[in-house]
Short mmCIF file of C-alpha atoms (C1' of nucleotides) in Angstrom, two decimals:
data_model
loop_
_atom_site.label_atom_id
_atom_site.label_comp_id
_atom_site.label_asym_id
_atom_site.label_seq_id
_atom_site.Cartn_x
_atom_site.Cartn_y
_atom_site.Cartn_z
CA MET D 229 87.73 27.43 214.19
CA ALA D 230 89.09 26.84 210.71
CA GLU D 231 89.68 30.58 210.34
CA ASP D 232 92.30 31.23 212.98
CA ASP D 233 94.69 33.03 210.68
CA PRO D 234 92.86 36.27 209.92
CA ASN D 235 95.30 37.84 207.48
CA SER D 236 95.39 34.38 205.97
CA GLY D 237 96.06 33.91 202.26
CA ARG D 238 97.53 30.48 201.49
CA ARG D 239 98.22 28.06 204.25
CA GLY D 240 99.78 25.24 202.30
CA TYR D 241 98.13 22.84 199.97
CA HIS D 242 94.67 23.98 200.86
CA HIS D 243 93.90 27.58 200.35
CA GLY D 244 91.41 27.86 203.15
CA ASN D 245 89.11 30.39 201.60
CA LEU D 246 89.58 30.24 197.88
CA ARG D 247 86.03 31.14 197.08
CA GLU D 248 86.25 34.53 198.74
CA ALA D 249 89.80 35.04 197.50
CA LEU D 250 88.63 34.54 193.92
CA ILE D 251 85.80 37.00 194.33
CA ALA D 252 88.20 39.56 195.76
CA ALA D 253 90.66 38.94 192.94
CA VAL D 254 87.98 39.36 190.30
CA LYS D 255 86.86 42.57 191.93
CA ASP D 256 90.37 43.92 191.52
CA LEU D 257 90.57 42.68 187.95
CA ILE D 258 87.30 44.37 187.08
CA ALA D 259 88.51 47.61 188.62
CA ASP D 260 91.62 47.47 186.47
CA HIS D 261 90.33 46.07 183.19
CA GLY D 262 86.57 46.37 183.07
CA PRO D 263 83.89 43.72 183.38
CA SER D 264 85.29 41.58 180.61
CA GLY D 265 88.95 42.42 180.78
CA PHE D 266 90.06 39.21 182.38
CA THR D 267 89.89 35.47 181.95
CA PHE D 268 89.02 32.63 184.25
CA SER D 269 92.67 31.63 184.29
CA GLU D 270 93.74 35.12 185.23
CA ALA D 271 91.39 35.06 188.17
CA ALA D 272 93.00 31.83 189.34
CA ARG D 273 96.46 33.27 188.87
CA ALA D 274 95.52 36.41 190.79
CA ALA D 275 94.32 34.25 193.65
CA GLY D 276 97.61 32.33 193.53
CA VAL D 277 96.11 29.06 192.52
CA SER D 278 96.25 26.65 189.58
CA PRO D 279 93.88 27.27 186.66
CA ALA D 280 91.81 24.21 187.53
CA ALA D 281 91.15 25.19 191.12
CA PRO D 282 88.31 27.68 190.51
CA TYR D 283 86.21 24.89 189.01
CA ARG D 284 85.72 23.55 192.54
CA HIS D 285 83.78 26.71 193.37
CA PHE D 286 82.41 28.23 190.20
CA LYS D 287 80.91 26.77 187.10
CA ASP D 288 82.44 29.44 184.90
CA ARG D 289 83.49 33.04 184.61
CA ASP D 290 79.91 34.30 184.62
CA ALA D 291 79.15 32.54 187.89
CA LEU D 292 82.15 34.25 189.40
CA ILE D 293 81.06 37.67 188.22
CA ALA D 294 77.55 36.99 189.46
CA ASP D 295 78.95 36.41 192.92
CA VAL D 296 80.89 39.64 192.75
CA ALA D 297 77.67 41.38 191.75
CA GLU D 298 75.78 39.80 194.61
CA GLN D 299 78.44 40.80 197.10
CA GLY D 300 78.41 44.26 195.56
CA PHE D 301 74.66 44.65 195.98
CA THR D 302 74.93 43.53 199.58
CA ALA D 303 77.70 46.03 200.29
CA PHE D 304 75.63 48.64 198.47
CA ALA D 305 72.58 47.93 200.60
CA GLU D 306 74.64 48.20 203.76
CA HIS D 307 76.17 51.44 202.56
CA LEU D 308 72.73 52.90 201.93
CA GLU D 309 71.38 51.61 205.24
CA ILE D 310 74.14 53.28 207.18
CA ALA D 311 73.46 56.55 205.40
CA PHE D 312 69.75 56.18 206.08
CA GLU D 313 70.31 55.70 209.77
CA LYS D 314 72.65 58.67 209.96
CA GLY D 315 69.68 60.84 209.05
CA GLY D 316 68.31 60.05 212.48
CA THR D 317 64.79 61.29 213.01
CA SER D 318 64.86 63.77 210.15
CA PRO D 319 63.26 62.18 207.09
CA ILE D 320 64.64 64.79 204.75
CA ARG D 321 68.16 64.39 206.07
CA ALA D 322 67.91 60.62 205.84
CA PHE D 323 66.61 60.88 202.31
CA GLU D 324 69.38 63.15 201.15
CA ALA D 325 72.01 61.06 202.86
CA VAL D 326 70.79 57.99 200.99
CA THR D 327 70.90 59.68 197.60
CA ARG D 328 74.37 61.01 198.31
CA ALA D 329 75.43 57.56 199.40
CA TYR D 330 74.28 56.19 196.06
CA LEU D 331 76.80 58.42 194.33
CA THR D 332 79.67 57.83 196.70
CA PHE D 333 79.26 54.09 196.38
CA ALA D 334 79.23 54.32 192.61
CA ALA D 335 82.38 56.42 192.67
CA GLU D 336 84.31 54.58 195.34
CA GLU D 337 83.27 51.04 194.52
CA ARG D 338 83.55 51.26 190.78
CA ALA D 339 84.39 47.57 190.48
CA TYR D 340 81.34 46.45 192.38
CA PHE D 341 79.18 48.90 190.50
CA THR D 342 80.45 47.61 187.19
CA ALA D 343 79.76 44.01 188.14
CA MET D 344 76.32 44.96 189.43
CA PHE D 345 75.09 46.93 186.44
CA GLN D 346 77.28 46.32 183.43
CA ALA D 347 77.83 42.62 183.50
CA GLY D 348 75.23 41.43 181.07
CA PRO D 349 71.84 39.87 181.60
CA PRO D 350 72.41 36.64 183.55
CA GLN D 351 70.92 38.01 186.77
CA SER D 352 70.50 35.15 189.19
CA ALA D 353 67.80 35.07 191.85
CA GLU D 354 70.39 35.76 194.56
CA VAL D 355 71.66 38.83 192.74
CA LYS D 356 68.13 40.12 192.30
CA LYS D 357 67.41 39.57 195.97
CA ALA D 358 70.49 41.51 197.04
CA GLY D 359 69.54 44.24 194.59
CA ASP D 360 66.04 44.42 196.04
CA ARG D 361 67.45 44.90 199.50
CA ALA D 362 69.33 47.96 198.28
CA PHE D 363 66.29 49.28 196.49
CA MET D 364 64.16 48.89 199.62
CA VAL D 365 66.38 51.36 201.45
CA LEU D 366 65.62 53.95 198.82
CA GLN D 367 61.96 53.15 199.08
CA ARG D 368 61.97 53.47 202.88
CA ALA D 369 63.69 56.82 202.55
CA CYS D 370 60.88 57.92 200.27
CA GLU D 371 58.24 56.63 202.66
CA GLY D 372 59.74 58.59 205.50
CA LEU D 373 59.44 61.77 203.51
CA VAL D 374 55.93 61.13 202.37
CA ARG D 375 54.42 59.89 205.59
CA HIS D 376 53.21 63.25 206.79
CA VAL D 377 51.82 64.34 203.49
CA PRO D 378 48.03 64.35 203.16
CA GLU D 379 47.10 61.04 201.68
CA ALA D 380 45.31 62.56 198.74
CA LYS D 381 48.46 64.36 197.63
CA ARG D 382 50.77 61.45 198.37
CA PRO D 383 52.50 60.06 195.27
CA PRO D 384 52.61 56.31 194.67
CA ILE D 385 55.55 55.30 196.76
CA HIS D 386 57.12 52.82 194.41
CA MET D 387 56.91 55.27 191.53
CA MET D 388 58.69 57.83 193.62
CA ALA D 389 61.35 55.31 194.60
CA TYR D 390 61.90 54.36 190.97
CA HIS D 391 62.28 58.00 190.05
CA VAL D 392 64.83 58.64 192.73
CA TRP D 393 66.69 55.50 191.82
CA SER D 394 66.75 56.56 188.17
CA ILE D 395 68.05 60.05 188.88
CA CYS D 396 70.78 58.74 191.15
CA HIS D 397 71.68 56.04 188.69
CA GLY D 398 71.69 58.30 185.66
CA ILE D 399 73.95 60.82 187.33
CA ALA D 400 76.21 58.08 188.63
CA GLU D 401 76.56 56.54 185.19
CA LEU D 402 76.96 59.77 183.25
CA PHE D 403 78.93 61.95 185.61
CA GLY D 404 79.96 59.86 188.55
CA ARG D 405 83.00 58.13 187.22
CA PRO D 406 86.51 59.26 186.55
CA GLY D 407 86.90 60.52 183.01
CA ALA D 408 83.26 61.45 182.71
CA GLN D 409 83.50 64.57 184.82
CA SER D 410 84.92 66.44 181.87
CA ARG D 411 81.46 66.21 180.40
CA ALA D 412 79.79 68.22 183.13
CA PRO D 413 81.23 71.38 184.63
CA ILE D 414 79.14 70.61 187.73
CA GLU D 415 80.07 68.21 190.48
CA ALA D 416 77.97 65.08 190.29
CA ALA D 417 76.98 65.44 193.94
CA ASP D 418 75.78 69.01 193.47
CA LEU D 419 73.91 68.04 190.35
CA LEU D 420 72.16 65.30 192.25
CA GLU D 421 71.30 67.47 195.23
CA ALA D 422 69.78 70.14 193.02
CA GLY D 423 67.88 67.62 190.91
CA VAL D 424 66.42 65.85 193.90
CA ALA D 425 65.38 69.16 195.47
CA ILE D 426 63.55 70.18 192.31
CA TYR D 427 61.86 66.80 192.14
CA LEU D 428 60.71 67.00 195.76
CA ARG D 429 59.39 70.50 195.21
CA GLY D 430 57.45 69.18 192.26
CA LEU D 431 55.82 66.71 194.61
CA GLY D 432 54.97 69.47 197.04
CA LEU D 433 57.39 68.05 199.59
CA LEU D 434 59.57 71.13 199.83
CA PRO D 435 58.57 74.77 200.10
CA ASP D 436 58.72 76.77 196.86
CA GLY D 437 61.60 79.02 195.96
CA MET K 1232 79.98 55.97 140.73
CA ALA K 1233 81.71 53.22 142.64
CA GLU K 1234 78.50 52.40 144.48
CA ASP K 1235 76.24 51.32 141.66
CA ASP K 1236 75.14 48.12 143.33
CA PRO K 1237 73.06 49.37 146.22
CA ASN K 1238 72.24 46.07 147.91
CA SER K 1239 75.89 45.36 147.36
CA GLY K 1240 77.80 43.04 149.66
CA ARG K 1241 80.82 41.46 147.98
CA ARG K 1242 81.61 42.26 144.40
CA GLY K 1243 84.60 40.02 143.88
CA TYR K 1244 88.06 40.37 145.22
CA HIS K 1245 87.44 43.83 146.56
CA HIS K 1246 84.66 44.20 149.02
CA GLY K 1247 83.73 47.70 148.06
CA ASN K 1248 82.65 48.98 151.43
CA LEU K 1249 84.30 46.79 154.02
CA ARG K 1250 84.61 49.52 156.58
CA GLU K 1251 80.87 50.06 156.82
CA ALA K 1252 80.20 46.34 156.51
CA LEU K 1253 82.41 45.68 159.52
CA ILE K 1254 80.68 48.32 161.58
CA ALA K 1255 77.32 46.84 160.70
CA ALA K 1256 78.54 43.35 161.51
CA VAL K 1257 79.86 44.46 164.87
CA LYS K 1258 76.59 46.16 165.64
CA ASP K 1259 74.84 42.85 165.12
CA LEU K 1260 77.41 41.00 167.17
CA ILE K 1261 77.00 43.42 170.05
CA ALA K 1262 73.25 43.04 169.89
CA ASP K 1263 73.61 39.29 170.15
CA HIS K 1264 76.52 38.87 172.54
CA GLY K 1265 77.12 42.11 174.39
CA PRO K 1266 79.88 44.67 174.01
CA SER K 1267 82.65 42.16 174.55
CA GLY K 1268 81.06 39.00 173.26
CA PHE K 1269 82.95 38.85 170.01
CA THR K 1270 86.46 38.87 168.61
CA PHE K 1271 88.15 40.79 165.86
CA SER K 1272 88.24 37.61 163.80
CA GLU K 1273 84.54 37.05 164.30
CA ALA K 1274 83.82 40.52 163.02
CA ALA K 1275 85.81 39.72 159.89
CA ARG K 1276 84.01 36.42 159.47
CA ALA K 1277 80.64 38.11 159.90
CA ALA K 1278 81.57 40.53 157.16
CA GLY K 1279 82.60 37.64 154.92
CA VAL K 1280 86.24 38.53 154.79
CA SER K 1281 89.57 37.06 155.85
CA PRO K 1282 90.79 37.76 159.40
CA ALA K 1283 93.55 40.03 158.13
CA ALA K 1284 91.28 42.32 156.14
CA PRO K 1285 89.98 44.47 158.99
CA TYR K 1286 93.50 45.66 159.70
CA ARG K 1287 93.28 47.77 156.56
CA HIS K 1288 90.56 49.82 158.24
CA PHE K 1289 90.87 49.49 162.00
CA LYS K 1290 93.81 49.36 164.33
CA ASP K 1291 92.07 46.93 166.63
CA ARG K 1292 88.81 45.82 168.15
CA ASP K 1293 88.46 48.93 170.26
CA ALA K 1294 88.78 51.18 167.24
CA LEU K 1295 86.00 49.25 165.61
CA ILE K 1296 83.73 49.58 168.63
CA ALA K 1297 84.55 53.27 168.85
CA ASP K 1298 83.27 53.69 165.32
CA VAL K 1299 80.09 51.84 166.17
CA ALA K 1300 79.67 54.17 169.14
CA GLU K 1301 80.25 57.23 166.99
CA GLN K 1302 77.74 56.05 164.42
CA GLY K 1303 75.37 55.28 167.28
CA PHE K 1304 75.63 58.77 168.74
CA THR K 1305 75.03 60.25 165.33
CA ALA K 1306 71.94 58.13 164.81
CA PHE K 1307 70.87 59.03 168.33
CA ALA K 1308 71.23 62.75 167.65
CA GLU K 1309 69.21 62.43 164.48
CA HIS K 1310 66.54 60.45 166.29
CA LEU K 1311 66.26 63.16 168.94
CA GLU K 1312 66.28 65.94 166.37
CA ILE K 1313 63.39 64.39 164.50
CA ALA K 1314 61.42 64.11 167.72
CA PHE K 1315 62.25 67.68 168.61
CA GLU K 1316 60.96 68.96 165.31
CA LYS K 1317 57.79 66.94 165.60
CA GLY K 1318 56.91 69.08 168.61
CA GLY K 1319 56.41 71.94 166.18
CA THR K 1320 55.81 75.25 167.87
CA SER K 1321 54.87 73.76 171.22
CA PRO K 1322 57.92 73.75 173.49
CA ILE K 1323 56.34 71.37 175.95
CA ARG K 1324 55.38 68.91 173.23
CA ALA K 1325 58.83 69.10 171.71
CA PHE K 1326 60.39 68.55 175.10
CA GLU K 1327 58.31 65.52 175.89
CA ALA K 1328 58.85 64.07 172.46
CA VAL K 1329 62.60 64.31 172.94
CA THR K 1330 62.56 62.57 176.30
CA ARG K 1331 60.35 59.84 174.89
CA ALA K 1332 62.68 59.49 171.97
CA TYR K 1333 65.56 58.95 174.36
CA LEU K 1334 63.81 55.86 175.68
CA THR K 1335 62.69 54.48 172.36
CA PHE K 1336 66.20 54.74 170.98
CA ALA K 1337 67.63 52.98 174.01
CA ALA K 1338 65.07 50.21 173.62
CA GLU K 1339 65.14 49.81 169.86
CA GLU K 1340 68.82 50.40 169.24
CA ARG K 1341 70.17 48.37 172.09
CA ALA K 1342 73.36 47.54 170.22
CA TYR K 1343 74.17 51.16 169.52
CA PHE K 1344 73.29 52.10 173.06
CA THR K 1345 75.57 49.44 174.44
CA ALA K 1346 78.47 50.57 172.28
CA MET K 1347 77.80 54.18 173.21
CA PHE K 1348 77.63 53.81 176.96
CA GLN K 1349 78.97 50.44 178.03
CA ALA K 1350 82.08 50.06 176.00
CA GLY K 1351 84.70 51.24 178.41
CA PRO K 1352 86.60 54.49 178.66
CA PRO K 1353 88.45 54.96 175.37
CA GLN K 1354 86.19 57.78 174.21
CA SER K 1355 87.78 59.37 171.18
CA ALA K 1356 87.28 63.01 170.24
CA GLU K 1357 84.97 62.01 167.40
CA VAL K 1358 82.77 59.97 169.72
CA LYS K 1359 82.59 62.83 172.18
CA LYS K 1360 81.65 65.23 169.42
CA ALA K 1361 78.83 62.99 168.21
CA GLY K 1362 77.68 62.62 171.81
CA ASP K 1363 77.65 66.37 172.28
CA ARG K 1364 75.46 66.78 169.24
CA ALA K 1365 72.88 64.50 170.85
CA PHE K 1366 73.14 66.29 174.14
CA MET K 1367 72.60 69.66 172.48
CA VAL K 1368 69.18 68.53 171.30
CA LEU K 1369 68.19 67.90 174.89
CA GLN K 1370 69.55 71.27 175.86
CA ARG K 1371 67.66 73.05 173.10
CA ALA K 1372 64.48 71.32 174.22
CA CYS K 1373 65.09 72.67 177.72
CA GLU K 1374 65.77 76.15 176.39
CA GLY K 1375 62.51 76.16 174.50
CA LEU K 1376 60.62 75.40 177.68
CA VAL K 1377 62.40 77.95 179.75
CA ARG K 1378 62.42 80.85 177.34
CA HIS K 1379 59.19 82.39 178.55
CA VAL K 1380 59.94 82.04 182.21
CA PRO K 1381 60.87 85.19 184.09
CA GLU K 1382 64.63 85.39 184.03
CA ALA K 1383 64.92 85.49 187.80
CA LYS K 1384 63.17 82.15 188.13
CA ARG K 1385 64.93 80.57 185.19
CA PRO K 1386 67.11 77.61 186.15
CA PRO K 1387 70.66 77.31 184.77
CA ILE K 1388 70.03 75.73 181.42
CA HIS K 1389 72.88 73.28 181.37
CA MET K 1390 72.01 72.05 184.84
CA MET K 1391 68.49 71.43 183.70
CA ALA K 1392 69.70 69.62 180.61
CA TYR K 1393 71.99 67.41 182.70
CA HIS K 1394 69.10 66.58 184.99
CA VAL K 1395 66.86 65.61 182.15
CA TRP K 1396 69.60 63.60 180.54
CA SER K 1397 70.21 61.78 183.81
CA ILE K 1398 66.56 60.91 184.39
CA CYS K 1399 66.17 59.63 180.85
CA HIS K 1400 69.40 57.70 181.06
CA GLY K 1401 68.72 56.21 184.46
CA ILE K 1402 65.31 54.98 183.41
CA ALA K 1403 66.67 53.65 180.15
CA GLU K 1404 69.42 51.74 181.91
CA LEU K 1405 67.33 50.40 184.77
CA PHE K 1406 63.97 49.76 183.15
CA GLY K 1407 64.34 50.29 179.47
CA ARG K 1408 65.79 47.01 178.33
CA PRO K 1409 64.30 43.59 177.88
CA GLY K 1410 64.65 41.51 181.03
CA ALA K 1411 64.71 44.55 183.27
CA GLN K 1412 61.02 45.29 183.02
CA SER K 1413 60.33 42.60 185.56
CA ARG K 1414 61.89 44.93 188.09
CA ALA K 1415 59.32 47.69 187.66
CA PRO K 1416 55.59 47.09 187.41
CA ILE K 1417 55.41 50.42 185.56
CA GLU K 1418 56.15 50.98 181.90
CA ALA K 1419 59.43 52.78 181.46
CA ALA K 1420 57.76 55.38 179.24
CA ASP K 1421 55.09 56.14 181.84
CA LEU K 1422 57.67 56.30 184.57
CA LEU K 1423 59.63 58.81 182.55
CA GLU K 1424 56.64 60.94 181.67
CA ALA K 1425 55.56 61.17 185.30
CA GLY K 1426 59.07 61.88 186.52
CA VAL K 1427 59.67 64.62 184.01
CA ALA K 1428 56.31 66.21 184.83
CA ILE K 1429 57.16 66.28 188.52
CA TYR K 1430 60.56 67.77 187.78
CA LEU K 1431 59.07 70.50 185.57
CA ARG K 1432 56.51 71.31 188.23
CA GLY K 1433 59.35 71.65 190.71
CA LEU K 1434 60.85 74.25 188.42
CA GLY K 1435 57.55 76.09 188.25
CA LEU K 1436 57.19 75.24 184.57
CA LEU K 1437 53.94 73.35 184.91
CA PRO K 1438 50.80 74.26 186.86
CA ASP K 1439 50.40 72.50 190.22
CA GLY K 1440 48.25 69.48 190.84
"C1'" DT H 768 94.05 10.07 222.68
"C1'" DG H 769 94.98 7.29 218.52
"C1'" DT H 770 93.94 5.31 214.28
"C1'" DA H 771 91.58 4.36 209.89
"C1'" DC H 772 89.15 6.08 206.51
"C1'" DA H 773 86.17 9.25 203.69
"C1'" DT H 774 85.94 13.50 201.85
"C1'" DC H 775 87.51 17.82 200.47
"C1'" DA H 776 90.23 21.07 197.88
"C1'" DG H 777 93.92 21.59 195.73
"C1'" DT H 778 97.91 20.25 191.74
"C1'" DG H 779 99.95 20.02 187.28
"C1'" DA H 780 100.18 18.04 182.89
"C1'" DA H 781 97.76 17.63 178.85
"C1'" DC H 782 94.58 18.57 174.88
"C1'" DG H 783 92.63 20.93 171.15
"C1'" DC H 784 91.17 25.43 169.79
"C1'" DG H 785 90.73 29.98 168.10
"C1'" DC H 786 92.79 34.31 168.54
"C1'" DG H 787 95.70 38.29 167.16
"C1'" DT H 788 99.00 39.53 164.14
"C1'" DT H 789 102.53 39.38 160.31
"C1'" DC H 790 103.81 38.57 155.78
"C1'" DA H 791 104.52 38.10 150.96
"C1'" DC H 792 101.28 37.83 147.71
"C1'" DT H 793 97.71 39.15 144.13
"C1'" DG H 794 93.50 40.71 141.92
"C1'" DA H 795 91.05 45.04 141.03
"C1'" DT H 796 90.92 49.83 140.34
"C1'" DG H 797 92.36 54.41 138.95
"C1'" DT H 798 95.08 57.38 136.18
"C1'" DA H 799 98.74 59.52 133.11
"C1'" DC H 800 99.91 59.79 128.64
"C1'" DT M 1202 90.54 54.34 123.10
"C1'" DG M 1203 94.65 51.63 124.70
"C1'" DT M 1204 98.37 50.68 127.48
"C1'" DA M 1205 101.54 50.77 131.46
"C1'" DC M 1206 101.99 51.37 135.93
"C1'" DA M 1207 101.04 52.73 140.82
"C1'" DT M 1208 98.12 52.07 144.38
"C1'" DC M 1209 94.59 50.00 146.87
"C1'" DA M 1210 92.25 46.37 149.32
"C1'" DG M 1211 91.94 42.08 149.70
"C1'" DT M 1212 93.95 36.71 150.47
"C1'" DG M 1213 95.60 32.79 152.92
"C1'" DA M 1214 99.20 30.55 155.26
"C1'" DA M 1215 101.79 30.78 159.21
"C1'" DC M 1216 103.34 31.69 164.04
"C1'" DG M 1217 103.27 31.60 168.87
"C1'" DC M 1218 100.22 32.12 172.68
"C1'" DG M 1219 97.03 31.65 176.31
"C1'" DC M 1220 92.60 29.96 177.15
"C1'" DG M 1221 89.08 26.67 178.87
"C1'" DT M 1222 88.54 22.29 180.37
"C1'" DT M 1223 89.56 17.37 181.73
"C1'" DC M 1224 91.90 14.10 184.30
"C1'" DA M 1225 94.22 11.19 187.50
"C1'" DC M 1226 96.49 12.48 191.27
"C1'" DT M 1227 97.57 13.90 196.19
"C1'" DG M 1228 98.00 16.52 200.41
"C1'" DA M 1229 95.04 18.21 204.18
"C1'" DT M 1230 91.13 17.94 207.01
"C1'" DG M 1231 87.29 15.98 209.60
"C1'" DT M 1232 85.17 12.26 211.98
"C1'" DA M 1233 83.73 7.59 213.75
"C1'" DC M 1234 85.05 4.44 216.84
#
DNA sequence: TGTACATCAGTGAACGCGCGTTCACTGATGTAC
DNA sequence: TGTACATCAGTGAACGCGCGTTCACTGATGTAC
């Protein structure tokens, strides 16, 4: 009931939704200036509010970034879940869609990705939890692939998930951002597809050749 | 002849080797406070010099960090080269030594690694060149493995090198630093060894099973 | 429905601080003769 | 070997600035009766 102006912004003395507005502002600032290229005051200014206002919602700059990271991990998890479901009943299609989605998120949501992975060590429990949710999608995608493999030949599922995560992440970090592409004459997405295929073949999950 | 005091430091009015001293100081600062957790003045203070002195050697903070990154890539390349040579005449041993060395460097030289990969986009030509030198070691390690494979089955060498780089880098970023290990119940080094083995098997470079 | 009051979520002025940067300077070093 | 001078690599004082943080305050909102 308090939210009846959807394209809101300010509504007078009270902002209405400053907390979310600050997070959105910081996301933009990170996109433009990197994870540390802004100050607490700048965040307030970007949200159109006095420099003291953010203290009502965040202890300090790090708490703000942590919330951006948490929101980023949640968006990431949803992004991966959607890709997973698009695979429908085909485990291999679902799997490949998830790995592709990893890259597209990293490329298209650079600000979130930066907050999630570059913003220092102070990982709160909430951030970890949101991160785990994203990781679980990867793991489920692996499980789907592995389910029909004879148990004796089945790789430890969490190991496999960590591997896939690492490949996706490595490619995203090294080749998945603007400016980095000059390093590789291959598209990041193609590089990932080929790498994952080789890995799956190594597990005996794809036919040879 | 100017360097006759090896454990030098200050020698009076003139520092003697301020440029290197600043780089070393910044390396320590990055290790302690992250890539952006220090100021130009702090770097000067850490080197025992007035805040104006660094301007004789560096245009600004970014130039300083760029030099740390360059020095880091050079040290990285040397670290990988040493590992490569330790493999002796065995291509597979050389290859595995190089991938392991990737991880140990990331873990033991966290400050360098941070400057190399986390410090924003302003990658100078010198930094790129030093980075390429490190990458070439990886590529040579791949070439050694692949040389005796029938040409028809031989994977594109640079693709393979990018894959290996990505796996190493992803694991280093996600699991290779203190604080992150809680995420994976597996040692980063074991995770890497297993992942690389699976990948090589997928290429037909290792026997099955 | 109206009123009184508590609480919430902002303001804006103020403070001390350290930063980046400049400047004229000066001590140390190197070199030509 | 000595001297004069140019150059190099620092000093330290100064500046304006924006930051983080606090504080008493006030306008808006929600709720009990």
